[in-house]
Each structure stands twice: as C-alpha cells, then as structure tokens.
Short mmCIF file of C-alpha atoms in Angstrom, two decimals:
data_model
loop_
_atom_site.label_atom_id
_atom_site.label_comp_id
_atom_site.label_asym_id
_atom_site.label_seq_id
_atom_site.Cartn_x
_atom_site.Cartn_y
_atom_site.Cartn_z
CA MET A 1 2.39 40.48 -12.05
CA ILE A 2 1.69 38.96 -15.71
CA SER A 3 -1.75 38.43 -14.30
CA PHE A 4 -2.09 41.55 -13.37
CA ILE A 5 -1.00 43.22 -16.50
CA ASP A 6 -4.16 41.01 -17.46
CA ASP A 7 -6.21 42.20 -15.76
CA HIS A 8 -6.08 45.94 -16.17
CA ARG A 9 -4.40 46.63 -19.77
CA GLU A 10 -7.80 47.34 -20.88
CA VAL A 11 -7.94 50.00 -19.33
CA TYR A 12 -3.77 51.38 -19.29
CA GLY A 13 -2.46 49.46 -21.41
CA VAL A 14 0.12 46.89 -21.55
CA GLU A 15 2.92 49.60 -21.90
CA PRO A 16 2.27 52.05 -19.55
CA ILE A 17 1.65 49.35 -16.30
CA CYS A 18 5.03 48.19 -17.50
CA ARG A 19 6.29 51.46 -17.06
CA VAL A 20 5.71 51.28 -13.38
CA LEU A 21 6.33 47.72 -13.00
CA PRO A 22 9.47 46.40 -12.74
CA ILE A 23 8.66 44.29 -16.22
CA ALA A 24 9.40 44.52 -19.53
CA PRO A 25 6.72 44.64 -22.30
CA SER A 26 9.03 42.66 -24.57
CA THR A 27 9.01 40.19 -21.28
CA TYR A 28 4.93 40.07 -21.30
CA TYR A 29 4.33 39.56 -24.81
CA LEU A 30 6.81 36.52 -24.66
CA HIS A 31 4.56 35.37 -21.88
CA ALA A 32 1.15 36.07 -24.21
CA ALA A 33 2.98 34.06 -27.38
CA ARG A 34 3.44 31.08 -25.50
CA ARG A 35 0.88 30.73 -23.62
CA ALA A 36 -1.06 31.64 -27.00
CA ASP A 37 0.84 28.24 -29.00
CA PRO A 38 2.20 25.53 -26.23
CA GLU A 39 4.71 25.08 -28.63
CA LYS A 40 6.66 27.98 -27.83
CA GLN A 41 6.78 27.23 -24.52
CA PRO A 42 10.89 26.40 -23.63
CA VAL A 43 11.51 22.83 -23.54
CA ARG A 44 11.58 22.34 -19.58
CA ALA A 45 8.13 23.46 -19.32
CA ARG A 46 6.91 21.39 -22.38
CA SER A 47 8.68 18.20 -20.85
CA ASP A 48 6.97 18.91 -17.18
CA ALA A 49 3.25 19.92 -18.60
CA THR A 50 4.02 16.76 -19.91
CA LEU A 51 5.47 14.58 -16.66
CA MET A 52 2.83 16.08 -14.33
CA ILE A 53 -0.06 14.05 -17.18
CA GLU A 54 1.74 11.10 -16.23
CA ILE A 55 2.58 11.87 -12.27
CA GLN A 56 -1.32 12.75 -11.99
CA ARG A 57 -2.45 9.32 -13.66
CA VAL A 58 -0.34 6.84 -11.90
CA PHE A 59 -1.38 8.84 -8.24
CA GLU A 60 -5.20 8.12 -8.96
CA ALA A 61 -3.80 4.32 -9.92
CA ASN A 62 -2.97 3.59 -7.32
CA PHE A 63 -4.87 4.83 -4.25
CA CYS A 64 -4.10 8.47 -4.84
CA VAL A 65 -1.49 7.21 -1.93
CA TYR A 66 1.79 6.96 -3.57
CA GLY A 67 4.46 9.82 -2.58
CA VAL A 68 7.52 10.88 -3.92
CA ARG A 69 9.96 7.59 -4.28
CA LYS A 70 6.74 5.34 -5.06
CA ILE A 71 5.65 7.65 -7.85
CA TRP A 72 9.09 8.21 -9.24
CA ARG A 73 10.03 3.92 -8.78
CA GLN A 74 6.34 3.55 -11.15
CA LEU A 75 7.16 6.01 -13.70
CA ALA A 76 10.66 3.92 -13.84
CA ARG A 77 8.91 0.66 -14.89
CA GLU A 78 6.76 2.16 -17.48
CA GLY A 79 9.76 3.84 -19.32
CA ILE A 80 8.89 7.55 -18.06
CA VAL A 81 12.82 8.67 -16.84
CA THR A 82 12.77 11.26 -15.13
CA ALA A 83 14.82 12.87 -11.93
CA ARG A 84 12.85 12.09 -8.55
CA CYS A 85 13.69 15.80 -7.68
CA THR A 86 11.61 16.46 -10.76
CA VAL A 87 8.78 14.29 -9.71
CA ALA A 88 9.19 16.50 -6.01
CA ARG A 89 8.84 19.44 -7.53
CA LEU A 90 6.04 18.69 -9.85
CA MET A 91 3.82 16.56 -7.04
CA ARG A 92 4.30 19.91 -4.96
CA ARG A 93 3.04 22.11 -7.80
CA LEU A 94 -0.03 19.70 -8.44
CA GLY A 95 -0.77 19.98 -4.90
CA LEU A 96 -0.23 15.52 -4.75
CA ALA A 97 1.35 13.96 -1.15
CA GLY A 98 0.93 10.37 -0.33
CA VAL A 99 -0.32 8.75 2.93
CA VAL A 100 1.52 8.81 5.82
CA ARG A 101 0.64 5.87 8.75
CA GLY A 102 -0.54 6.79 12.33
CA ARG A 103 -0.05 5.91 15.67
CA SER A 104 -1.65 1.79 15.76
CA VAL A 105 -4.08 0.73 18.77
CA ARG A 106 -3.89 -2.52 20.56
CA THR A 107 -6.69 -5.09 19.14
CA THR A 108 -4.64 -8.55 20.94
CA PHE A 109 -6.26 -9.21 24.16
CA PRO A 110 -4.78 -13.10 25.40
CA ASP A 111 -6.50 -15.96 27.39
CA PRO A 112 -4.44 -16.67 30.44
CA ALA A 113 -6.50 -19.84 30.22
CA ALA A 114 -5.74 -20.72 26.69
CA ALA A 115 -2.32 -22.67 25.98
CA CYS A 116 0.23 -21.30 23.92
CA PRO A 117 2.87 -22.34 21.01
CA LEU A 118 6.37 -21.60 21.37
CA ASP A 119 7.81 -18.35 19.45
CA ARG A 120 9.32 -20.13 16.19
CA VAL A 121 10.06 -17.20 14.30
CA ASN A 122 11.76 -14.80 16.88
CA ARG A 123 11.43 -11.53 14.85
CA GLN A 124 13.67 -13.32 11.89
CA PHE A 125 9.67 -12.26 9.42
CA LYS A 126 12.45 -13.52 6.33
CA ALA A 127 11.49 -16.21 4.22
CA PRO A 128 13.67 -18.58 1.46
CA ARG A 129 9.97 -19.37 -0.59
CA PRO A 130 6.91 -18.98 -0.99
CA ASN A 131 4.65 -20.63 1.50
CA ALA A 132 6.99 -21.24 3.87
CA LEU A 133 6.06 -18.87 6.64
CA TRP A 134 2.64 -16.88 7.08
CA VAL A 135 1.27 -14.38 9.39
CA SER A 136 -1.74 -13.54 10.80
CA ASP A 137 -3.09 -9.82 12.22
CA PHE A 138 -6.30 -8.77 12.55
CA THR A 139 -7.39 -4.81 13.25
CA TYR A 140 -10.59 -3.09 13.33
CA VAL A 141 -12.72 -0.11 11.45
CA ALA A 142 -15.00 2.41 13.45
CA THR A 143 -18.53 2.63 11.07
CA TRP A 144 -21.81 3.94 11.74
CA SER A 145 -23.48 0.89 12.20
CA GLY A 146 -20.73 -0.33 14.78
CA PHE A 147 -17.28 -1.76 14.32
CA VAL A 148 -15.87 -4.15 11.59
CA TYR A 149 -13.21 -6.39 11.61
CA VAL A 150 -10.78 -6.85 9.25
CA ALA A 151 -8.18 -10.13 9.26
CA PHE A 152 -5.21 -11.20 7.29
CA VAL A 153 -2.86 -13.84 6.86
CA ILE A 154 0.37 -12.74 4.94
CA ASP A 155 2.79 -14.71 3.19
CA VAL A 156 5.64 -13.43 4.29
CA PHE A 157 8.43 -14.44 1.13
CA ALA A 158 6.67 -11.40 -0.90
CA ARG A 159 4.50 -9.91 1.53
CA ARG A 160 1.56 -10.83 -0.38
CA ILE A 161 -1.64 -11.07 1.41
CA VAL A 162 -2.89 -14.64 0.92
CA GLY A 163 -6.30 -15.00 3.33
CA TRP A 164 -8.50 -12.04 4.57
CA ARG A 165 -11.81 -11.26 5.76
CA ALA A 166 -14.59 -8.21 7.19
CA SER A 167 -16.61 -9.32 10.33
CA ARG A 168 -18.93 -7.83 11.91
CA ARG A 169 -17.42 -9.24 15.39
CA ALA A 170 -14.05 -10.21 16.30
CA HIS A 171 -14.36 -13.78 17.34
CA ALA A 172 -12.42 -17.01 16.15
CA ASN A 173 -14.39 -17.48 13.11
CA PHE A 174 -14.37 -15.17 11.88
CA VAL A 175 -10.01 -15.56 11.93
CA LEU A 176 -10.46 -19.31 10.57
CA ASP A 177 -12.07 -17.76 7.73
CA ALA A 178 -8.82 -15.40 6.83
CA LEU A 179 -7.26 -18.64 7.34
CA GLU A 180 -9.26 -20.96 4.98
CA GLN A 181 -9.08 -18.37 2.18
CA ALA A 182 -4.89 -18.99 2.80
CA LEU A 183 -5.25 -22.72 2.72
CA HIS A 184 -7.38 -22.84 -0.84
CA GLU A 185 -5.61 -20.24 -2.21
CA ARG A 186 -2.25 -21.68 -1.72
CA ARG A 187 -2.80 -25.85 -0.73
CA PRO A 188 0.29 -25.69 0.94
CA VAL A 189 2.26 -29.35 0.96
CA GLN A 190 2.00 -31.54 4.09
CA GLY A 191 4.56 -31.84 6.35
CA SER A 192 6.43 -28.49 4.20
CA GLY A 193 7.70 -27.09 7.07
CA LEU A 194 5.00 -23.99 6.81
CA VAL A 195 5.30 -22.06 9.83
CA HIS A 196 1.98 -19.64 10.93
CA HIS A 197 3.18 -16.65 13.12
CA SER A 198 0.77 -14.82 14.86
CA ASP A 199 0.33 -12.40 18.82
CA ARG A 200 -1.13 -14.51 21.72
CA GLY A 201 -4.98 -13.09 20.62
CA SER A 202 -7.63 -15.18 22.58
CA GLN A 203 -9.31 -15.88 18.25
CA TYR A 204 -5.61 -17.79 16.98
CA LEU A 205 -5.24 -19.83 20.32
CA ALA A 206 -9.33 -20.72 20.44
CA LEU A 207 -9.78 -24.64 19.72
CA ARG A 208 -10.99 -24.38 16.35
CA TYR A 209 -8.17 -22.93 14.92
CA THR A 210 -5.71 -24.56 16.48
CA GLU A 211 -6.80 -27.55 15.58
CA ARG A 212 -7.20 -25.98 12.11
CA LEU A 213 -3.14 -25.46 11.16
CA ALA A 214 -2.41 -28.94 12.78
CA GLY A 215 -4.62 -30.43 10.27
CA ALA A 216 -3.03 -28.45 7.20
CA GLY A 217 0.03 -29.84 9.24
CA ILE A 218 1.19 -26.35 9.54
CA GLU A 219 3.24 -25.16 12.29
CA PRO A 220 1.87 -22.81 15.10
CA SER A 221 4.04 -19.81 16.14
CA VAL A 222 2.75 -17.00 18.29
CA GLY A 223 4.57 -14.09 19.49
CA SER A 224 4.05 -12.65 22.98
CA VAL A 225 1.39 -10.02 24.42
CA GLY A 226 0.92 -6.95 23.22
CA ASP A 227 4.30 -6.86 21.62
CA SER A 228 3.93 -5.03 17.66
CA TYR A 229 7.41 -6.37 17.03
CA ASP A 230 6.71 -9.82 17.68
CA ASN A 231 4.64 -9.75 14.59
CA ALA A 232 5.83 -6.54 12.94
CA GLN A 233 5.49 -8.00 9.13
CA ALA A 234 1.26 -7.99 10.11
CA GLU A 235 1.20 -4.83 12.10
CA THR A 236 2.96 -3.26 8.86
CA ILE A 237 0.47 -4.88 6.63
CA ASN A 238 -2.43 -3.18 9.01
CA GLY A 239 -0.99 -0.08 9.25
CA LEU A 240 -0.86 -0.28 5.57
CA PHE A 241 -4.08 -0.86 5.24
CA LYS A 242 -5.22 1.75 7.47
CA ALA A 243 -3.15 4.60 5.82
CA GLU A 244 -4.55 3.48 2.76
CA VAL A 245 -7.68 3.07 2.66
CA ILE A 246 -9.86 3.51 5.92
CA HIS A 247 -8.11 6.65 7.63
CA ARG A 248 -7.68 8.12 3.86
CA ARG A 249 -11.42 7.35 2.64
CA GLY A 250 -13.93 7.80 5.53
CA PRO A 251 -15.78 8.40 7.72
CA TRP A 252 -17.77 4.74 6.85
CA ARG A 253 -21.16 3.99 6.78
CA SER A 254 -21.50 0.38 6.86
CA PHE A 255 -20.23 -3.20 7.35
CA GLU A 256 -20.21 -3.17 3.50
CA ALA A 257 -18.46 -0.47 2.12
CA VAL A 258 -15.56 -1.90 4.33
CA GLU A 259 -15.83 -4.80 3.09
CA TYR A 260 -15.81 -3.86 -0.60
CA ALA A 261 -13.04 -1.16 -0.29
CA THR A 262 -10.54 -3.87 1.19
CA LEU A 263 -11.46 -6.38 -1.18
CA GLU A 264 -10.46 -3.77 -3.34
CA TRP A 265 -7.21 -2.95 -2.10
CA VAL A 266 -6.13 -6.06 -1.76
CA ASP A 267 -6.15 -7.46 -5.01
CA TRP A 268 -4.20 -3.74 -6.25
CA TYR A 269 -1.52 -4.55 -3.16
CA ASN A 270 -1.01 -7.67 -4.32
CA ASN A 271 -0.46 -7.34 -7.79
CA ARG A 272 0.08 -3.63 -8.60
CA ARG A 273 1.64 -1.74 -5.21
CA LEU A 274 5.84 -1.23 -5.37
CA LEU A 275 6.97 -2.81 -2.18
CA ALA A 276 11.17 -1.67 -1.45
CA PRO A 277 11.41 -4.24 0.70
CA ILE A 278 10.92 -6.87 -2.28
CA GLY A 279 12.72 -4.64 -4.92
CA ASN A 280 9.86 -2.45 -5.44
CA VAL A 281 7.77 -4.80 -7.30
CA PRO A 282 4.67 -5.64 -6.59
CA PRO A 283 3.96 -8.72 -4.70
CA ALA A 284 2.25 -11.42 -7.16
CA GLU A 285 5.53 -10.24 -9.44
CA ALA A 286 8.14 -11.07 -7.09
CA GLU A 287 6.68 -14.58 -6.36
CA ALA A 288 6.43 -15.01 -10.17
CA ARG A 289 10.20 -14.38 -10.82
CA TYR A 290 11.00 -16.97 -7.46
CA HIS A 291 9.24 -19.67 -9.26
CA ALA A 292 10.58 -18.22 -13.01
CA HIS A 293 13.73 -19.21 -11.60
CA VAL A 294 13.04 -22.16 -9.58
CA GLY A 295 11.59 -23.59 -13.17
CA GLY A 296 14.58 -22.51 -15.16
CA HIS A 297 16.83 -23.89 -12.42
CA VAL A 298 14.55 -27.67 -12.74
CA LEU A 299 15.05 -27.54 -16.50
CA ALA A 300 18.77 -27.12 -16.82
CA ALA A 301 19.22 -30.33 -14.85
#
C-alpha cells in the first residue's frame, strides 16, 4: 500500500489516494519519515536490521549450510543473544535456509573370500578419549570427467576428521592414503587400545590395509554388509559432506574441483562447524577441552 502511494502520489496526491485506500495520510508520512531517517524506526525494526546483518554474515561464513538452530547457537557463542524464534523469523525474511540431507547411496561391495575381523563396536559409537575409536568410510561424487571417490577417517570422541583422501578410482591404496594421513596427524601410541571400525568393503579388508593397521598396533573392527547402522558415525559424516558441499555446489567439473572443495570443507568442519552431539562446539574445540581437563588433573595430582 505504501509503495502504491509512492508510485502514484505525483499524479493524484497523497490525501486523495488515502481517502480511497484504508490508510491515514499521517500513517503514510510516518513511514516516509522513517525511511528517510533510520533513527526514527521503531526499536524492534532497528534491532532486526542489525541482527539480519549478523545472521547473513554467519550464514555465509559457514558454507551457507546452517539452519535456524545452528545460526542461533553460533550467534550466542559470539555474544549476540537473541531468541531462536527471532532468528527463524529473520531468516525467512532474508530467504535463508539450511541444507537438508538426502537419501544415501550404497558404496560397500564386499569380497566374500576375504577374511573378516570381528565387530568390536556393536553400534556403540562413543569413545572416552581421542584416539580410542576411529571409523572409516568413503563416498562418491559424479563429475563431468567421471566419478571421484572421497574417503574419511573420523575420530569418534569429537567426530573430528583425522584423515581424508580423494581419488579417481576406488581402490585399496586410496583408503590406505586416508589412513596414513590419520596416522601422521594423530600418531597413536602402540598398545593404547585404538580400534579402527569400517564396513565390509573390499578396500578395507585388503591385505595392505589390514597389515598397516596391525603394524600401527590398531585393532580392526568390521560391521555388516550394506548396513548403515553398523557404521553410522562414518555414514553421518558422508551425509553431511554430500549435503553441505556436493549437492549444494554442483555440478562438478573435475577431480581437482572436488578435492579442493573437500579440503576447504574439512578445515571448516574440524575447526568451526558446531556439532550438537558434542555440545554445540567444533570438534577441535571439544578435543582441546578434553586435553585441558586431563592436563589440569595431572597438575593437580
């Protein structure tokens, strides 16, 4: 209604239009004054304008994947206290929405002839400390130049990605490279009881892979065939990766594009992404809290 008066006031005048429309001239002039001078805006309107800038910033700084809950929690971490419903209302006004994960696709193809370790996890994806339980899995990405496969190794304690690798082929060396990165990054102590869990994919049951686990003093554990619940932690990371990077930013032209995007995402995920299961903090922060707590107890002793 205000915009209609703006468009026709030069021809008909404000008062004649207001006599026809259900609006008082004083109301129109008040709106016009507020547009000319933002200081005359109501307190709520000024607060909304400031908060929308912060919401847009947080949204764009986090791969444009956060929904209302994550935006609200990140604002609170930065000392910007507001109601969750306010964030939801302003995100609707801005046209912002978090990503939604879709249906998963099976990538596990077992080798019936391969020896298979026991399932030492039994769907209990909890760890008392870092380097107690790792889970591994890989997924695929369709590009214009063929499929790209991306493998992850995750430390279950804080759900931190400790190793990853992208490859043009889904062979054993590719998942072994992700494991090697995890071993270099974490340097687990031999005999510390670290368990490595995966599904029954032939890549993870390959002799080179199982020998490397044994050489590092890591106990292997394997779930059942094609059962996402038996490797749920790794499947969750795959789902986040596909929803927050692959489905949102495609189509993908090349292997190099996928590899670089994965590198960016892993860094953000480990150091800045808020995870509800670990207290709405990033994985690196959760691990830092653990080490600070353990270090404090050692000094006290």
